[in-house]
CSV table of C-alpha atoms in Angstrom, one decimal:
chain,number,residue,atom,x,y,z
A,330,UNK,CA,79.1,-27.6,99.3
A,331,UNK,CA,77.7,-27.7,95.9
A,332,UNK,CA,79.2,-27.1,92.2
A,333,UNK,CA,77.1,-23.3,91.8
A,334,UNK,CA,79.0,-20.1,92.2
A,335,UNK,CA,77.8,-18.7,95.2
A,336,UNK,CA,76.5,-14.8,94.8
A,337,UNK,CA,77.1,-11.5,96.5
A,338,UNK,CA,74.5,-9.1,97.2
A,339,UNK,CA,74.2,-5.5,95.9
A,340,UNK,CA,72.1,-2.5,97.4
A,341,UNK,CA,72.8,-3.6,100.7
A,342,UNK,CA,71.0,-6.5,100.5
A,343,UNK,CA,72.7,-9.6,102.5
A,344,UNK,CA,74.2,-12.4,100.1
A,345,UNK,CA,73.8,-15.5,100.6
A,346,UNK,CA,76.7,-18.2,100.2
A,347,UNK,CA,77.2,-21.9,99.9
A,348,UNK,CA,80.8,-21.7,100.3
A,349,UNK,CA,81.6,-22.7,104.0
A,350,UNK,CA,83.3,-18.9,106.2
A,351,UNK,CA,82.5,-16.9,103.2
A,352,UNK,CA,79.9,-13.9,104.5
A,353,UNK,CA,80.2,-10.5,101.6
A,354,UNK,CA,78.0,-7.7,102.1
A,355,UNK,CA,77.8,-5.1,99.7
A,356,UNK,CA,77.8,-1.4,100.4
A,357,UNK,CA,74.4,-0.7,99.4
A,358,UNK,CA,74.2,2.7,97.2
A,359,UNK,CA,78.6,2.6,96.5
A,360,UNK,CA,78.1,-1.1,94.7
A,361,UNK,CA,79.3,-1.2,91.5
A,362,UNK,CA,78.7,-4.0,90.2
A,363,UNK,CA,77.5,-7.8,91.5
A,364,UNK,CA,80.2,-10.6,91.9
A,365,UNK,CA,80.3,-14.2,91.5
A,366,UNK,CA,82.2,-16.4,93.6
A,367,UNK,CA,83.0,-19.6,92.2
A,368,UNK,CA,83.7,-23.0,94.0
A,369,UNK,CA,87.4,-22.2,94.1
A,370,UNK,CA,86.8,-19.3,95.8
A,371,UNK,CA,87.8,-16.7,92.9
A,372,UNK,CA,85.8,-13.5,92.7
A,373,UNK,CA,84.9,-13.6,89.1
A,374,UNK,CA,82.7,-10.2,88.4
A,375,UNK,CA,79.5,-10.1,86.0
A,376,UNK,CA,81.1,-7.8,83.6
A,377,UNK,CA,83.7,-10.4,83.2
A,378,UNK,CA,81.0,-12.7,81.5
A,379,UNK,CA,80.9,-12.3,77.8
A,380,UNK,CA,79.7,-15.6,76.6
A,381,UNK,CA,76.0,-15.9,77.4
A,382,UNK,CA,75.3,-19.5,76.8
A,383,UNK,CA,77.3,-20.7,79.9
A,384,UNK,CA,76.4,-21.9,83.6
A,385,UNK,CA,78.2,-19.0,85.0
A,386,UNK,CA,75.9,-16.4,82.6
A,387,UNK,CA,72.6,-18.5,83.9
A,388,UNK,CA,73.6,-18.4,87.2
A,389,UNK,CA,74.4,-14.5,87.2
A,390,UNK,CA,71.1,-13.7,85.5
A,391,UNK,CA,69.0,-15.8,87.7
A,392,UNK,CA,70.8,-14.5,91.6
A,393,UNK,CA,70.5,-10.8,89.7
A,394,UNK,CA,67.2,-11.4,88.9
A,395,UNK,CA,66.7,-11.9,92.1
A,396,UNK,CA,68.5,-8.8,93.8
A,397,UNK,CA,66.7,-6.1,91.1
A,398,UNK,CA,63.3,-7.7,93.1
A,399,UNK,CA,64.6,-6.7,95.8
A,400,UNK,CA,65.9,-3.4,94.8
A,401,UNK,CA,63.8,0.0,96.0
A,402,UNK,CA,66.0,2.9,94.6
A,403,UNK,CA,66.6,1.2,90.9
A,404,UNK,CA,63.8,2.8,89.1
A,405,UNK,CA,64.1,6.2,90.1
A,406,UNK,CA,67.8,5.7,89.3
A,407,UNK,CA,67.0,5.1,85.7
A,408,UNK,CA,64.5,6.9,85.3
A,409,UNK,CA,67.2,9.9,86.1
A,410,UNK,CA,69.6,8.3,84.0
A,411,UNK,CA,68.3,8.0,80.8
A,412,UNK,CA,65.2,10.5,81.2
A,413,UNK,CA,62.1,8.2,81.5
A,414,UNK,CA,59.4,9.1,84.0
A,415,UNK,CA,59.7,6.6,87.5
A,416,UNK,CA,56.5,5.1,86.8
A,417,UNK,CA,57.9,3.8,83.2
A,418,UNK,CA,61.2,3.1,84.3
A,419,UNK,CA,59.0,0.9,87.2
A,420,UNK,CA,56.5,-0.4,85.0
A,421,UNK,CA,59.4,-2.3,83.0
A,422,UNK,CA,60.8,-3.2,86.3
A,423,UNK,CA,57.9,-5.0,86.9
A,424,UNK,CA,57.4,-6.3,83.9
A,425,UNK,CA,60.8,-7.6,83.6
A,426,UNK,CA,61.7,-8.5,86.9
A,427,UNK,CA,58.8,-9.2,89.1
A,428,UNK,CA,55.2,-9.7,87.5
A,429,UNK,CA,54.1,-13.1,86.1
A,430,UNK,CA,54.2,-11.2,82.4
A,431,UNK,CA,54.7,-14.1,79.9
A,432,UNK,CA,51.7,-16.9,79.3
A,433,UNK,CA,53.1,-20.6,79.6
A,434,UNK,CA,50.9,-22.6,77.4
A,435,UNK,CA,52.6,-25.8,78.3
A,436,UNK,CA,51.4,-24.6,82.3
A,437,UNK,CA,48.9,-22.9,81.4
A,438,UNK,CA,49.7,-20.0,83.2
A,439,UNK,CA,51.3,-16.5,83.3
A,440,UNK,CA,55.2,-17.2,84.3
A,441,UNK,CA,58.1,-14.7,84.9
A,442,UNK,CA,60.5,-14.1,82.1
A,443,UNK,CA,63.5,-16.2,82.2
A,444,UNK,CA,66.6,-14.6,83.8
A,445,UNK,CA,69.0,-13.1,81.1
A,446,UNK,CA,72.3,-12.4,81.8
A,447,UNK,CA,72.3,-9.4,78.8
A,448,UNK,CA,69.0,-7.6,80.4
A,449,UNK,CA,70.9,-8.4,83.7
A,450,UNK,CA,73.8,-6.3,82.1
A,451,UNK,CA,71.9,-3.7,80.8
A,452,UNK,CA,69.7,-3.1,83.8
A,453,UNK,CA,73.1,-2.8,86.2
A,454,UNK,CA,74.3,-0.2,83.7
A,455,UNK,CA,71.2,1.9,83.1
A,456,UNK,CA,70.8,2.0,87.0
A,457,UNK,CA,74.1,3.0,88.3
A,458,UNK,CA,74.7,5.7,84.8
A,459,UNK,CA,77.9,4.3,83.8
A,460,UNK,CA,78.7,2.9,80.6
A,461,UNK,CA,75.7,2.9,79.5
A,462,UNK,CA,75.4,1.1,75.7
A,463,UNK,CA,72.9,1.9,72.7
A,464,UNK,CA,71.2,-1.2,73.5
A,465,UNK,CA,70.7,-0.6,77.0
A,466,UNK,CA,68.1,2.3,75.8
A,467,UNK,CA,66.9,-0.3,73.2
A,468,UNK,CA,66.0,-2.3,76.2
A,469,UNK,CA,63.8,0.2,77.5
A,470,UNK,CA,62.2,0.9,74.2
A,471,UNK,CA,61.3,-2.2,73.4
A,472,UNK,CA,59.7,-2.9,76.8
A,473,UNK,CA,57.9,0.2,76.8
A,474,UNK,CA,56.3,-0.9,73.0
A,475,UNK,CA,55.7,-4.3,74.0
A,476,UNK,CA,53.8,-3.5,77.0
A,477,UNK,CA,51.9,-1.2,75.5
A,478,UNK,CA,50.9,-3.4,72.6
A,479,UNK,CA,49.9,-5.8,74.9
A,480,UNK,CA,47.6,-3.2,76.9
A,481,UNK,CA,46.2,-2.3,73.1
A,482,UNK,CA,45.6,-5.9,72.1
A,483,UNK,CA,44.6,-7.9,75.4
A,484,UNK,CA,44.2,-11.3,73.4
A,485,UNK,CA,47.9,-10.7,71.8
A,486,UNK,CA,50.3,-13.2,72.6
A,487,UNK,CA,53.6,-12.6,74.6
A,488,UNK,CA,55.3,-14.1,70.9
A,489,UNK,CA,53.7,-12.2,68.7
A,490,UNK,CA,53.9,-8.8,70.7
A,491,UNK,CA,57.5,-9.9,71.6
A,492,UNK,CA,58.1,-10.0,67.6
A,493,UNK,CA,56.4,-6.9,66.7
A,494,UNK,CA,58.1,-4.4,69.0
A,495,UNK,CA,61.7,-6.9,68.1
A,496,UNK,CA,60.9,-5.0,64.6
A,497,UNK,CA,61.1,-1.9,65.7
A,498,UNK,CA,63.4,-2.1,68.7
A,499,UNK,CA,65.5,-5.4,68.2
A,500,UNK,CA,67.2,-5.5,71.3
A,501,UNK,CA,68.2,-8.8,71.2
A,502,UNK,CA,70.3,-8.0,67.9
A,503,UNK,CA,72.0,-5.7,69.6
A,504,UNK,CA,72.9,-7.1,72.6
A,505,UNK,CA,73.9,-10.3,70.7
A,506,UNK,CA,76.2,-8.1,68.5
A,507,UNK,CA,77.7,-6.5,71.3
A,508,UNK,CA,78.5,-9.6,73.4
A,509,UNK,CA,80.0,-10.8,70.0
A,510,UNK,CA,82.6,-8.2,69.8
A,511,UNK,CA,83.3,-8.6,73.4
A,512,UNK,CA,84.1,-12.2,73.1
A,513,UNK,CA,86.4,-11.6,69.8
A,514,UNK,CA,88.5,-9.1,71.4
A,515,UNK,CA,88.4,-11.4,74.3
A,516,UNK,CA,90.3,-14.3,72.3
A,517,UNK,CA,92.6,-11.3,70.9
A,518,UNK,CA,94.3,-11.1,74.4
């Protein structure tokens, strides 16, 4: 048994689990939401998570990451949702989730975008069409310009076509803010 919170599975897609005798499958298209289980055994769910700089945050981004791959309905979903055509809705998938989109100079390669736990968030939301917050659509916005700068301007980097559309759609101010008022009325309680 290890120390990480073992995941359960969303869209009908098996969990896995490294808790001994614990087996969750989700109910593909009635999921809510994705859960952790931590090493005590306590369900702990994602929208529980407001502080974003903890284990449990990294470990919920990276196994949710990792479900939205496998996810074949999710697109269409928010595409109807919020009103984007599938192929956008898709093309951010991609770009987000699944494609190597993000040049590693260090490798020297194209990598995958880090799991976030706040993209995490907003994707779950924009897909099932629930609760869905301003900077949920700022999400999408800012994909949507980055990727297309990046189609205008091939030798752009992923920073400086990360920054431009951050001026115009600053998701990550958002988001920030938003997880910042969760976690004051959090200590409230």
């Amino acid at each position: 048994m290890t120390n990480e919170p073992a995941m359960v599975g969303a869209e009908g897609h098996k969990a896995y689990s490294d808790l001994p005798d614990v087996q969750v499958e989700a109910d593909g298209e009635n999921a809510l939401e994705r859960f952790v289980i931590d090493t005590d055994g306590k369900i702990i769910s994602g929208a529980s998570i407001t502080d974003l700089d903890t284990n449990k945050a990294r470990n919920y981004a990276e196994s949710y990451y990792e479900e939205i791959r496998h996810y074949s309905t999710d697109a269409q979903k928010i595409a109807d949702n919020i009103g984007i055509s599938y192929e956008d809705a898709l093309k951010i998938k991609n770009y987000l989730f699944v494609d190597n989109s993000k040049y590693d100079d260090i490798k020297k390669q194209w990598v995958p975008f880090d799991p976030n736990c706040a993209i995490a968030h907003s994707w779950q939301r924009l897909m099932l069409g629930r609760d869905i917050k301003p900077h949920d659509r700022t999400l999408i916005l800012h994909e949507l310009f980055e990727m297309e700068i990046k189609r205008k301007n091939p030798n752009i980097s992923h920073t400086e076509a990360h920054r431009i559309a951050t001026n115009k759609y600053n998701y990550a101010k958002e988001s920030d803010e938003y997880y910042a008022n969760l976690e004051k009325h959090k200590k409230r309680r």
